[in-house]
Amino acid sequence: MGKNRETGETGLNAGERMKRYWAHNWQLWLMLLPGIIYIFVFCYVPMYGVQLAFRDYSFTSGITGGKWEGFKYFRQYFESPMFIPTLRNTFIIALTSIVVGFPAPIILAMIINQIRNTKWKKIVQTTVYIPYFISVVVLVSMINILFANDSGVVGNFLKAIHLVGQDINILGKESAFVPLYVLTGVWQSMGWNSIIFIAALSSVDTQLYDACKIDGANRWQTMWNIDFPAILPTIMILLILNMGNILNVGFDKVFLMQNSLNLGASQVISTYVYTVGIKSSQFSFGAAVGLFNTAINFVFLLLTNYLSKKATGTGLM
Amino acid sequence: MTKTAVKNRSVKCSSWSDRIFGAAVMILSIMIFLIIAYPLWFVVIASISNSNLVNLGKVTFWPKDIRFYGYEQILQDARIWKGYANTILYVVAGTALNMVITMPAAYALSRKDFKARNGVMFYFVFTMFFSGGLVPTYMTVSALHLISTRTILVVFVAINTYNLIIARTFIQNSIPDDLYEAAVLDGCSHFTYFMKVVLPLSKAVISVLILYYAVFHWNDYFNALIYNSKQDNAPLQIVLRDILLLNQAFASGNGGVQGGYGQSSADQVKYAVIIVSTLPILCVYPFIQKYFEKGVMIGAVKG
Amino acid sequence: MKKKFLSVILSAAMLAGTLAGCGSASSGTAGSDATAGGSGAASGEKTKLKALFIAHPLTEDVTKMKWLQEMEDKAGVDVEWEVIRADWDTVKSTRFASGDIPDLVFNGTTDSDYTQYNGLFADLTQYINATDTPNIQAMFDEEPDTKILATTPEGQIYGLPKFQGKWPATNTVMFINKTWLDNLGLKVPTTYTEFENVLEQFKEKDANGNGDPNDEIPLDYNAYGGNDAFFNSAYSLTNLIGSLGIQTTDWGTDAYFAEDGKIRNYAVDERYKLFMKYIADLYSKGLIDENALTNDYSAFQSLSRGDESGNAVVGCVFGWEETDKFGNKLSSQYVPVPALDYDIDCAKGTYDTRWRNDYTGLNMSGNRVCISSKCKNIPAAMKFLDQFYDSTNSVQVLFGGITDKCVEKTGDNSFKVCDPLDSTVDAGTWKWTNAFADNGPMYIRRDTQIDMAPDMDNALKERETYADVLAKASESDTYPQMFMKYSADDLNTLAVTQANITSIIDNQWSLWMTGEQDIDSTWDAYVKSVQDAGLDTVLQIRQKAFDQYLQTMKTASAGSSASGSASTAASN
């Protein structure tokens, strides 16, 4: 892979170039080898399963032997009246999650980084990442209890400070589903996701702070001019990865938060596939929708990667 | 003389705008803390209150009708200790293997002069998206005779592309290239440079990856469910799931199971499970935390 | 932001539902070691079998069940058990598609698996006969329904069914708080108008007498939990649809029902429109619990158990049995309400009042156990399985062993279910702990006398309220969906189309009930959208299967009483 691109020197024959290449790079290849082998065995070998999206499943003849159906199962999804609604709902949830949820841990990391009181800093830092360990099932039970009409403490608090209209049933309002889903998601993962930024901030060269001090910059300016650029590459990489995950709106939480009233906003691709397969597993249909999902995700990843490389010089590949 | 003048000016300047800034940081951090902490507190009180009252929204700030049924149910189950032991094994062995595979790979991919790196990166990234699905993977594992072994629970997801990318980004951006050039002049190979320079300078990201991988192994339920069916190998999460289901009122209404069945305590288990399964791994954090604190601490002290 | 760290794993998990199922039987490596043992053993030695049991979470270690050991000994087999208690649906596709299954699979399959994993399971038709498997044969002869249930359209039998004829003819009873009625000087309602009046009184007055006139919830129901719960939950408001002459069967899954031999969906029926108007009217007056839409089953149960000072807060609710629903303290306050007559803007009796009939659903189910096609000694395995269907053993399968002191044999054909040895648990829990219970294969004869636990007696007594109404269900009105057989192609069409229909109807009812949308002005567009989603295709496929079913019934039940099962059961 890429061997031929190596070394711009001319006048050497291929064998010799190879030799030089290996002399220089064999250690790097060796360091990559375990990972490459693992990925090959556990990810590439099973990949023949992808063709199931184009075939009928047949147990006797295996994945590779079922009847070739071409794009039948893709068409089944595209032509379904639920295609547009599920795609739309998925996009809305995912985009809102990124717009609101992506900056949150960055800001949190910056704030934590600025806390001067060491004890308080430790307390905050340790507390914010605990929600990550709460299972989705419990999270949703808590949402249902804390936001219940009339009896929910948090719901009532939000109504008392007029953030939410008095007669709105937060759990049952279609328009409240996305904010509720996204904000509880931010609550749960903000602290956990901030860890990587906090770590990145810790690697900022401290001499830069001193230099900035001497220039008379205040803390805000220091943060903006030194901290932020220092973690920008990390931010960009994570943004790319997030964009590449855009259609993977987690099944569990949406499914558990679904109720008849919010179905108009909460029926997403993964819950729809589940509904289709609930009585008899529709392997090929699921595989086709999954592949469609993946393809869209991949396009988003490549696109964001390209834009990021152009704008900031940071990219995955 | 001039130095003090500069310092004074900066102190003066900072005392005004920085004080507002400090106050803002404080207020924001208190608000965030409260928003995060209240629901956590709720989990604690819900785990010891009468579940009926919790469901009715009567339990808000203090536990009501206190009982420890949930914890009793979990802790009196003999399987739980075996589960802890298994999980600890998978966490320690699994994370060690993860680090041994991930860090060198991340280093190799961080070398800008390694021309194949984009290709190799693509090789990894592709698998984040396209997968053959569960069944072919299961059959591969099965062909390797790893089903229901402890090995598979340690080895599975030996390298996570996401973590690999994080480590690579970190190494690439925070270790100056000059160091490598200097090392090469000293006759360092990639191996020695990696061991002597890169690893010591990457403590922060190593801590993060250890945390990520360890928590992944700790929380891993799905792979244990699919690839292991031996009760002896079951990790904590599987055991807890069994206990949880055992205690949950059953919604099918086929008669019987719900009958007078500890309704007022059943849901406690749900909350208690969170606490039982989370406390040990939470204790790991402070140890890890100090590694990525250091740099920041020095900066803060100097300022 | 999602938990990106786990993204790869989670997406793999996601794909479990989507990409799962790419098996290659030809590779065969996985299954070969799963079927160790077999007939090769020397004569006199026990046949070794491996079995997988998908158990209820409460079920304890099956090797501790003495009755099971006794059955193994009697059949001359030695079974190595694997028990799975959680998330079988997730594991199933990998195990099946890779061919990695043991000799026997208990409670782990559905009808569609035999089509999907064609060749994985053994066709048992040739092994079932009066000499080798007398008990199974007896069940097929005496309860021909069970044979119809077990037979595929092509005439094979893969999964063995069960029959446990002691269960009542309906799953659900509507309870009302009699104490409240007495406090307010009211009678148990019999019509929609009276019902509404009672609920209004509950709402306005201090029915529970605790001094607070606002803490009463007049009507509660359960319709949360995904998958079309309003139409599928046993305790949903749709229990009342029978008042409009719609006869539902076996939980009325997805709103399908039969009327004069025609399959219909009541969600697009004019009578459903009347029904929803009534519901919306009750809701707008504050008579229906607002939170019911989002309360999970546990919260639904909690509500009926009263407040912290022990006062009942729910006036009327659907449930299985009074102590189960209200707890021992409050259960005496509640009584069953008979099926209400519809009398809104019309005379009482305009519609022929019905109540849902769940007899087949509660007493029969298919696929209790099946045998791997790789099993080396199917006759021995069948001999073992036949033990489950023995008249005494069946009782032990359901309630626990005689030697385990769960059941007492009081006569030739009569049994008594003993009180739990552990006094802290109730009879239901005890049964699930010590036996395969409802998950096992069994044939409880109709003439077997079983003295059951008090909760079961209550349940049967409460249902006497509905006996008359239930008796009205004729064969052409009874649509037990589990008996319907479909081809793989039809299954695919049904699955995709039903998901589309569900998305519409499961959303619309709640918008109507809460008044977000007006019923009259949106009805036509709604019906059209359901039809556009493919309702007619579904009805055609279902009709074809139903006709086929009626045909089989006719041939099978000549001289048998099975077809009238609903009415006989009600009097049981």
PDB file of C-alpha atoms in Angstrom, chain A residues 48-50 52-53 56-64 72-73 76-77 80-82 94 97-98 100-103 105 132 134 136 140-141 144 148-151 169 171-174 181-182 185-186 188-190 192-193 197 238 241-242 245-252 255-264 267 270 272-291 294, chain C residues 1-8 10-11 14-26 89 92-100 110 112-113 115-121 223-230 232 253-254 283 290-291 293-296 299 373-374 481 488-514 516 529 532-534 542:
ATOM      1  CA  TYR A  48     -18.837 -10.613   2.813  1.00  0.00           C
ATOM      2  CA  GLY A  49     -22.031 -10.217   4.823  1.00  0.00           C
ATOM      3  CA  VAL A  50     -22.635  -6.866   3.137  1.00  0.00           C
ATOM      4  CA  LEU A  52     -27.071  -9.649   2.139  1.00  0.00           C
ATOM      5  CA  ALA A  53     -28.585  -6.263   1.370  1.00  0.00           C
ATOM      6  CA  ASP A  56     -32.714 -12.946   0.005  1.00  0.00           C
ATOM      7  CA  TYR A  57     -31.524 -14.640   3.117  1.00  0.00           C
ATOM      8  CA  SER A  58     -31.334 -18.371   2.844  1.00  0.00           C
ATOM      9  CA  PHE A  59     -30.094 -20.511   5.642  1.00  0.00           C
ATOM     10  CA  THR A  60     -29.298 -23.558   3.554  1.00  0.00           C
ATOM     11  CA  SER A  61     -27.243 -21.798   0.925  1.00  0.00           C
ATOM     12  CA  GLY A  62     -25.767 -19.158   3.216  1.00  0.00           C
ATOM     13  CA  ILE A  63     -25.319 -15.450   2.726  1.00  0.00           C
ATOM     14  CA  THR A  64     -23.576 -15.789  -0.558  1.00  0.00           C
ATOM     15  CA  LYS A  72     -35.433  -4.779  -4.149  1.00  0.00           C
ATOM     16  CA  TYR A  73     -35.006  -4.134  -0.447  1.00  0.00           C
ATOM     17  CA  GLN A  76     -38.893  -1.246  -0.483  1.00  0.00           C
ATOM     18  CA  TYR A  77     -37.506   1.339   1.899  1.00  0.00           C
ATOM     19  CA  SER A  80     -42.284   3.297   1.753  1.00  0.00           C
ATOM     20  CA  PRO A  81     -44.330   6.246   2.987  1.00  0.00           C
ATOM     21  CA  MET A  82     -42.080   6.265   6.028  1.00  0.00           C
ATOM     22  CA  ALA A  94     -28.644  14.169  14.592  1.00  0.00           C
ATOM     23  CA  SER A  97     -27.365  16.826  18.605  1.00  0.00           C
ATOM     24  CA  ILE A  98     -24.240  17.975  16.831  1.00  0.00           C
ATOM     25  CA  VAL A 100     -25.927  21.693  20.551  1.00  0.00           C
ATOM     26  CA  GLY A 101     -24.009  18.715  21.781  1.00  0.00           C
ATOM     27  CA  PHE A 102     -20.707  19.153  20.039  1.00  0.00           C
ATOM     28  CA  PRO A 103     -19.671  22.543  21.438  1.00  0.00           C
ATOM     29  CA  PRO A 105     -17.991  19.539  26.063  1.00  0.00           C
ATOM     30  CA  TYR A 132     -22.104   8.733  31.331  1.00  0.00           C
ATOM     31  CA  ILE A 134     -26.186   5.752  33.720  1.00  0.00           C
ATOM     32  CA  VAL A 136     -30.305   4.382  28.886  1.00  0.00           C
ATOM     33  CA  VAL A 140     -35.417   7.314  30.316  1.00  0.00           C
ATOM     34  CA  SER A 141     -37.205   6.243  33.516  1.00  0.00           C
ATOM     35  CA  ASN A 144     -40.369  10.076  32.605  1.00  0.00           C
ATOM     36  CA  ALA A 148     -44.073  13.963  34.219  1.00  0.00           C
ATOM     37  CA  ASN A 149     -46.992  16.294  33.945  1.00  0.00           C
ATOM     38  CA  ASP A 150     -47.868  17.840  37.328  1.00  0.00           C
ATOM     39  CA  SER A 151     -45.632  15.620  39.414  1.00  0.00           C
ATOM     40  CA  ASN A 169     -47.078  18.197  28.596  1.00  0.00           C
ATOM     41  CA  LEU A 171     -43.300  14.250  27.506  1.00  0.00           C
ATOM     42  CA  GLY A 172     -46.253  14.218  25.179  1.00  0.00           C
ATOM     43  CA  LYS A 173     -45.535  17.221  22.998  1.00  0.00           C
ATOM     44  CA  GLU A 174     -44.186  16.336  19.603  1.00  0.00           C
ATOM     45  CA  TYR A 181     -33.734  14.086  23.601  1.00  0.00           C
ATOM     46  CA  VAL A 182     -30.813  16.329  22.759  1.00  0.00           C
ATOM     47  CA  GLY A 185     -28.073  13.572  25.810  1.00  0.00           C
ATOM     48  CA  VAL A 186     -25.884  16.598  26.446  1.00  0.00           C
ATOM     49  CA  GLN A 188     -25.331  12.587  29.970  1.00  0.00           C
ATOM     50  CA  SER A 189     -22.279  12.790  27.752  1.00  0.00           C
ATOM     51  CA  MET A 190     -20.978  16.346  28.069  1.00  0.00           C
ATOM     52  CA  TRP A 192     -17.384  12.339  29.408  1.00  0.00           C
ATOM     53  CA  ASN A 193     -16.701  13.976  26.076  1.00  0.00           C
ATOM     54  CA  PHE A 197     -10.388  18.231  25.546  1.00  0.00           C
ATOM     55  CA  LEU A 238     -13.884  14.832  16.533  1.00  0.00           C
ATOM     56  CA  LEU A 241     -15.943  11.666  13.270  1.00  0.00           C
ATOM     57  CA  ASN A 242     -19.247  13.038  14.521  1.00  0.00           C
ATOM     58  CA  ASN A 245     -21.895   9.195  12.414  1.00  0.00           C
ATOM     59  CA  ILE A 246     -24.752  11.457  11.559  1.00  0.00           C
ATOM     60  CA  LEU A 247     -27.418   8.904  10.732  1.00  0.00           C
ATOM     61  CA  ASN A 248     -26.536   6.639  13.635  1.00  0.00           C
ATOM     62  CA  VAL A 249     -29.066   8.046  16.007  1.00  0.00           C
ATOM     63  CA  GLY A 250     -28.944   5.577  18.865  1.00  0.00           C
ATOM     64  CA  PHE A 251     -31.822   3.153  18.871  1.00  0.00           C
ATOM     65  CA  ASP A 252     -32.307   2.505  22.564  1.00  0.00           C
ATOM     66  CA  PHE A 255     -37.170   3.807  21.231  1.00  0.00           C
ATOM     67  CA  LEU A 256     -37.656   4.112  24.963  1.00  0.00           C
ATOM     68  CA  MET A 257     -38.616   7.763  24.733  1.00  0.00           C
ATOM     69  CA  GLN A 258     -41.135   7.087  21.998  1.00  0.00           C
ATOM     70  CA  ASN A 259     -44.798   7.415  22.767  1.00  0.00           C
ATOM     71  CA  SER A 260     -47.811   7.744  20.557  1.00  0.00           C
ATOM     72  CA  LEU A 261     -47.946  11.509  20.870  1.00  0.00           C
ATOM     73  CA  ASN A 262     -44.381  12.225  19.827  1.00  0.00           C
ATOM     74  CA  LEU A 263     -44.215   9.568  17.135  1.00  0.00           C
ATOM     75  CA  GLY A 264     -44.293  12.233  14.447  1.00  0.00           C
ATOM     76  CA  GLN A 267     -39.842   7.654  14.387  1.00  0.00           C
ATOM     77  CA  SER A 270     -33.413   2.547  13.437  1.00  0.00           C
ATOM     78  CA  TYR A 272     -38.505   1.931  11.893  1.00  0.00           C
ATOM     79  CA  VAL A 273     -36.283  -1.002  10.973  1.00  0.00           C
ATOM     80  CA  TYR A 274     -37.043  -2.442  14.371  1.00  0.00           C
ATOM     81  CA  THR A 275     -40.786  -2.073  13.813  1.00  0.00           C
ATOM     82  CA  VAL A 276     -40.473  -3.810  10.462  1.00  0.00           C
ATOM     83  CA  GLY A 277     -38.543  -6.702  11.921  1.00  0.00           C
ATOM     84  CA  ILE A 278     -40.493  -7.089  15.111  1.00  0.00           C
ATOM     85  CA  LYS A 279     -42.706  -9.986  14.081  1.00  0.00           C
ATOM     86  CA  SER A 280     -40.322 -11.759  11.755  1.00  0.00           C
ATOM     87  CA  SER A 281     -36.733 -10.680  11.370  1.00  0.00           C
ATOM     88  CA  GLN A 282     -36.335  -9.116   7.956  1.00  0.00           C
ATOM     89  CA  PHE A 283     -32.602  -9.587   7.508  1.00  0.00           C
ATOM     90  CA  SER A 284     -32.309  -8.303   3.981  1.00  0.00           C
ATOM     91  CA  PHE A 285     -34.500  -5.272   4.564  1.00  0.00           C
ATOM     92  CA  GLY A 286     -32.500  -4.394   7.647  1.00  0.00           C
ATOM     93  CA  ALA A 287     -29.243  -4.914   5.828  1.00  0.00           C
ATOM     94  CA  ALA A 288     -30.340  -2.714   2.946  1.00  0.00           C
ATOM     95  CA  VAL A 289     -31.415   0.139   5.210  1.00  0.00           C
ATOM     96  CA  GLY A 290     -28.227  -0.300   7.216  1.00  0.00           C
ATOM     97  CA  LEU A 291     -26.109  -0.071   4.112  1.00  0.00           C
ATOM     98  CA  THR A 294     -23.679   3.716   6.235  1.00  0.00           C
TER      99      THR A 294
ATOM    100  CA  MET C   1     -23.379  14.400  21.404  1.00  0.00           C
ATOM    101  CA  LYS C   2     -23.542  10.684  21.365  1.00  0.00           C
ATOM    102  CA  LYS C   3     -21.146   8.362  23.054  1.00  0.00           C
ATOM    103  CA  LYS C   4     -18.701   8.404  20.255  1.00  0.00           C
ATOM    104  CA  PHE C   5     -16.279   6.190  22.025  1.00  0.00           C
ATOM    105  CA  LEU C   6     -18.573   3.269  21.665  1.00  0.00           C
ATOM    106  CA  SER C   7     -19.679   4.188  18.223  1.00  0.00           C
ATOM    107  CA  VAL C   8     -18.099   1.285  16.449  1.00  0.00           C
ATOM    108  CA  LEU C  10     -22.784   0.320  19.059  1.00  0.00           C
ATOM    109  CA  SER C  11     -23.145   0.529  15.352  1.00  0.00           C
ATOM    110  CA  MET C  14     -27.381  -1.637  15.778  1.00  0.00           C
ATOM    111  CA  LEU C  15     -26.621  -3.754  12.814  1.00  0.00           C
ATOM    112  CA  ALA C  16     -27.485  -6.741  14.872  1.00  0.00           C
ATOM    113  CA  GLY C  17     -31.012  -5.967  13.978  1.00  0.00           C
ATOM    114  CA  THR C  18     -30.223  -4.984  10.452  1.00  0.00           C
ATOM    115  CA  LEU C  19     -27.326  -6.870   9.046  1.00  0.00           C
ATOM    116  CA  ALA C  20     -27.651  -9.842  11.278  1.00  0.00           C
ATOM    117  CA  GLY C  21     -28.407 -13.123   9.778  1.00  0.00           C
ATOM    118  CA  CYS C  22     -25.871 -13.876   7.178  1.00  0.00           C
ATOM    119  CA  GLY C  23     -25.346 -17.511   7.798  1.00  0.00           C
ATOM    120  CA  SER C  24     -23.657 -20.123   5.778  1.00  0.00           C
ATOM    121  CA  ALA C  25     -24.759 -23.570   6.667  1.00  0.00           C
ATOM    122  CA  SER C  26     -22.251 -25.025   4.273  1.00  0.00           C
ATOM    123  CA  ASP C  89     -33.972 -12.042  20.500  1.00  0.00           C
ATOM    124  CA  LYS C  92     -30.986 -15.729  18.409  1.00  0.00           C
ATOM    125  CA  SER C  93     -30.085 -14.598  14.922  1.00  0.00           C
ATOM    126  CA  THR C  94     -26.391 -15.233  15.468  1.00  0.00           C
ATOM    127  CA  ARG C  95     -26.931 -18.623  17.007  1.00  0.00           C
ATOM    128  CA  PHE C  96     -29.406 -19.783  14.404  1.00  0.00           C
ATOM    129  CA  ALA C  97     -27.740 -18.311  11.350  1.00  0.00           C
ATOM    130  CA  SER C  98     -24.420 -19.851  12.278  1.00  0.00           C
ATOM    131  CA  GLY C  99     -26.109 -23.173  12.914  1.00  0.00           C
ATOM    132  CA  ASP C 100     -24.795 -23.156  16.456  1.00  0.00           C
ATOM    133  CA  THR C 110     -41.210 -18.533  16.224  1.00  0.00           C
ATOM    134  CA  SER C 112     -41.057 -17.572  10.805  1.00  0.00           C
ATOM    135  CA  ASP C 113     -37.790 -19.137  11.990  1.00  0.00           C
ATOM    136  CA  THR C 115     -38.928 -20.585   6.952  1.00  0.00           C
ATOM    137  CA  GLN C 116     -35.970 -18.344   7.574  1.00  0.00           C
ATOM    138  CA  TYR C 117     -33.621 -21.069   8.810  1.00  0.00           C
ATOM    139  CA  ASN C 118     -34.985 -23.772   6.612  1.00  0.00           C
ATOM    140  CA  GLY C 119     -33.112 -26.980   7.358  1.00  0.00           C
ATOM    141  CA  LEU C 120     -31.925 -26.055  10.810  1.00  0.00           C
ATOM    142  CA  PHE C 121     -34.722 -27.874  12.599  1.00  0.00           C
ATOM    143  CA  ALA C 223     -50.475   2.253  26.268  1.00  0.00           C
ATOM    144  CA  TYR C 224     -46.764   2.822  26.544  1.00  0.00           C
ATOM    145  CA  GLY C 225     -43.948   0.549  25.564  1.00  0.00           C
ATOM    146  CA  GLY C 226     -43.528   0.898  21.844  1.00  0.00           C
ATOM    147  CA  ASN C 227     -44.892  -1.337  19.162  1.00  0.00           C
ATOM    148  CA  ASP C 228     -48.348   0.039  18.824  1.00  0.00           C
ATOM    149  CA  ALA C 229     -49.226  -0.322  22.488  1.00  0.00           C
ATOM    150  CA  PHE C 230     -52.586   1.413  22.242  1.00  0.00           C
ATOM    151  CA  ASN C 232     -51.702  -4.190  21.489  1.00  0.00           C
ATOM    152  CA  THR C 253     -53.060  -7.443  17.723  1.00  0.00           C
ATOM    153  CA  ASP C 254     -52.631  -4.391  15.484  1.00  0.00           C
ATOM    154  CA  TYR C 283     -60.048  13.247  27.951  1.00  0.00           C
ATOM    155  CA  GLU C 290     -52.812  12.410  31.216  1.00  0.00           C
ATOM    156  CA  ASN C 291     -49.601  10.647  32.122  1.00  0.00           C
ATOM    157  CA  LEU C 293     -49.344   7.910  27.604  1.00  0.00           C
ATOM    158  CA  THR C 294     -45.853   8.000  29.007  1.00  0.00           C
ATOM    159  CA  ASN C 295     -46.120   5.839  32.096  1.00  0.00           C
ATOM    160  CA  ASP C 296     -44.298   2.571  31.646  1.00  0.00           C
ATOM    161  CA  ALA C 299     -45.491   3.268  36.787  1.00  0.00           C
ATOM    162  CA  SER C 373     -31.877 -31.452  12.448  1.00  0.00           C
ATOM    163  CA  LYS C 374     -28.376 -32.390  13.525  1.00  0.00           C
ATOM    164  CA  GLN C 481     -53.681 -14.575  14.652  1.00  0.00           C
ATOM    165  CA  ALA C 488     -41.775 -15.840   3.371  1.00  0.00           C
ATOM    166  CA  ASP C 489     -42.745 -13.332   0.696  1.00  0.00           C
ATOM    167  CA  ASP C 490     -46.011 -12.518   2.427  1.00  0.00           C
ATOM    168  CA  LEU C 491     -44.192 -12.148   5.719  1.00  0.00           C
ATOM    169  CA  ASN C 492     -41.876  -9.590   4.168  1.00  0.00           C
ATOM    170  CA  THR C 493     -44.799  -7.622   2.723  1.00  0.00           C
ATOM    171  CA  LEU C 494     -46.701  -7.818   6.000  1.00  0.00           C
ATOM    172  CA  ALA C 495     -43.707  -6.686   8.030  1.00  0.00           C
ATOM    173  CA  VAL C 496     -42.882  -3.635   5.950  1.00  0.00           C
ATOM    174  CA  THR C 497     -46.471  -2.597   5.296  1.00  0.00           C
ATOM    175  CA  GLN C 498     -47.570  -3.098   8.872  1.00  0.00           C
ATOM    176  CA  ALA C 499     -44.717  -0.908  10.087  1.00  0.00           C
ATOM    177  CA  ASN C 500     -45.993   1.857   7.823  1.00  0.00           C
ATOM    178  CA  ILE C 501     -49.579   1.430   8.995  1.00  0.00           C
ATOM    179  CA  THR C 502     -48.536   1.302  12.624  1.00  0.00           C
ATOM    180  CA  SER C 503     -46.630   4.554  12.298  1.00  0.00           C
ATOM    181  CA  ILE C 504     -49.825   6.265  11.231  1.00  0.00           C
ATOM    182  CA  ILE C 505     -52.443   4.740  13.503  1.00  0.00           C
ATOM    183  CA  ASP C 506     -50.265   4.675  16.591  1.00  0.00           C
ATOM    184  CA  ASN C 507     -49.721   8.405  16.283  1.00  0.00           C
ATOM    185  CA  GLN C 508     -53.189   9.487  15.247  1.00  0.00           C
ATOM    186  CA  TRP C 509     -55.251   8.125  18.126  1.00  0.00           C
ATOM    187  CA  SER C 510     -53.259  10.119  20.656  1.00  0.00           C
ATOM    188  CA  LEU C 511     -53.553  13.311  18.637  1.00  0.00           C
ATOM    189  CA  TRP C 512     -57.307  12.822  18.597  1.00  0.00           C
ATOM    190  CA  MET C 513     -57.592  11.910  22.225  1.00  0.00           C
ATOM    191  CA  THR C 514     -55.619  14.899  23.471  1.00  0.00           C
ATOM    192  CA  GLU C 516     -54.513  18.200  19.119  1.00  0.00           C
ATOM    193  CA  SER C 529     -53.286   7.569   4.354  1.00  0.00           C
ATOM    194  CA  ASP C 532     -52.181   4.313   0.860  1.00  0.00           C
ATOM    195  CA  ALA C 533     -49.761   2.710   3.268  1.00  0.00           C
ATOM    196  CA  GLY C 534     -51.003  -0.632   1.977  1.00  0.00           C
ATOM    197  CA  ARG C 542     -54.580 -11.977   6.011  1.00  0.00           C
TER     198      ARG C 542
END
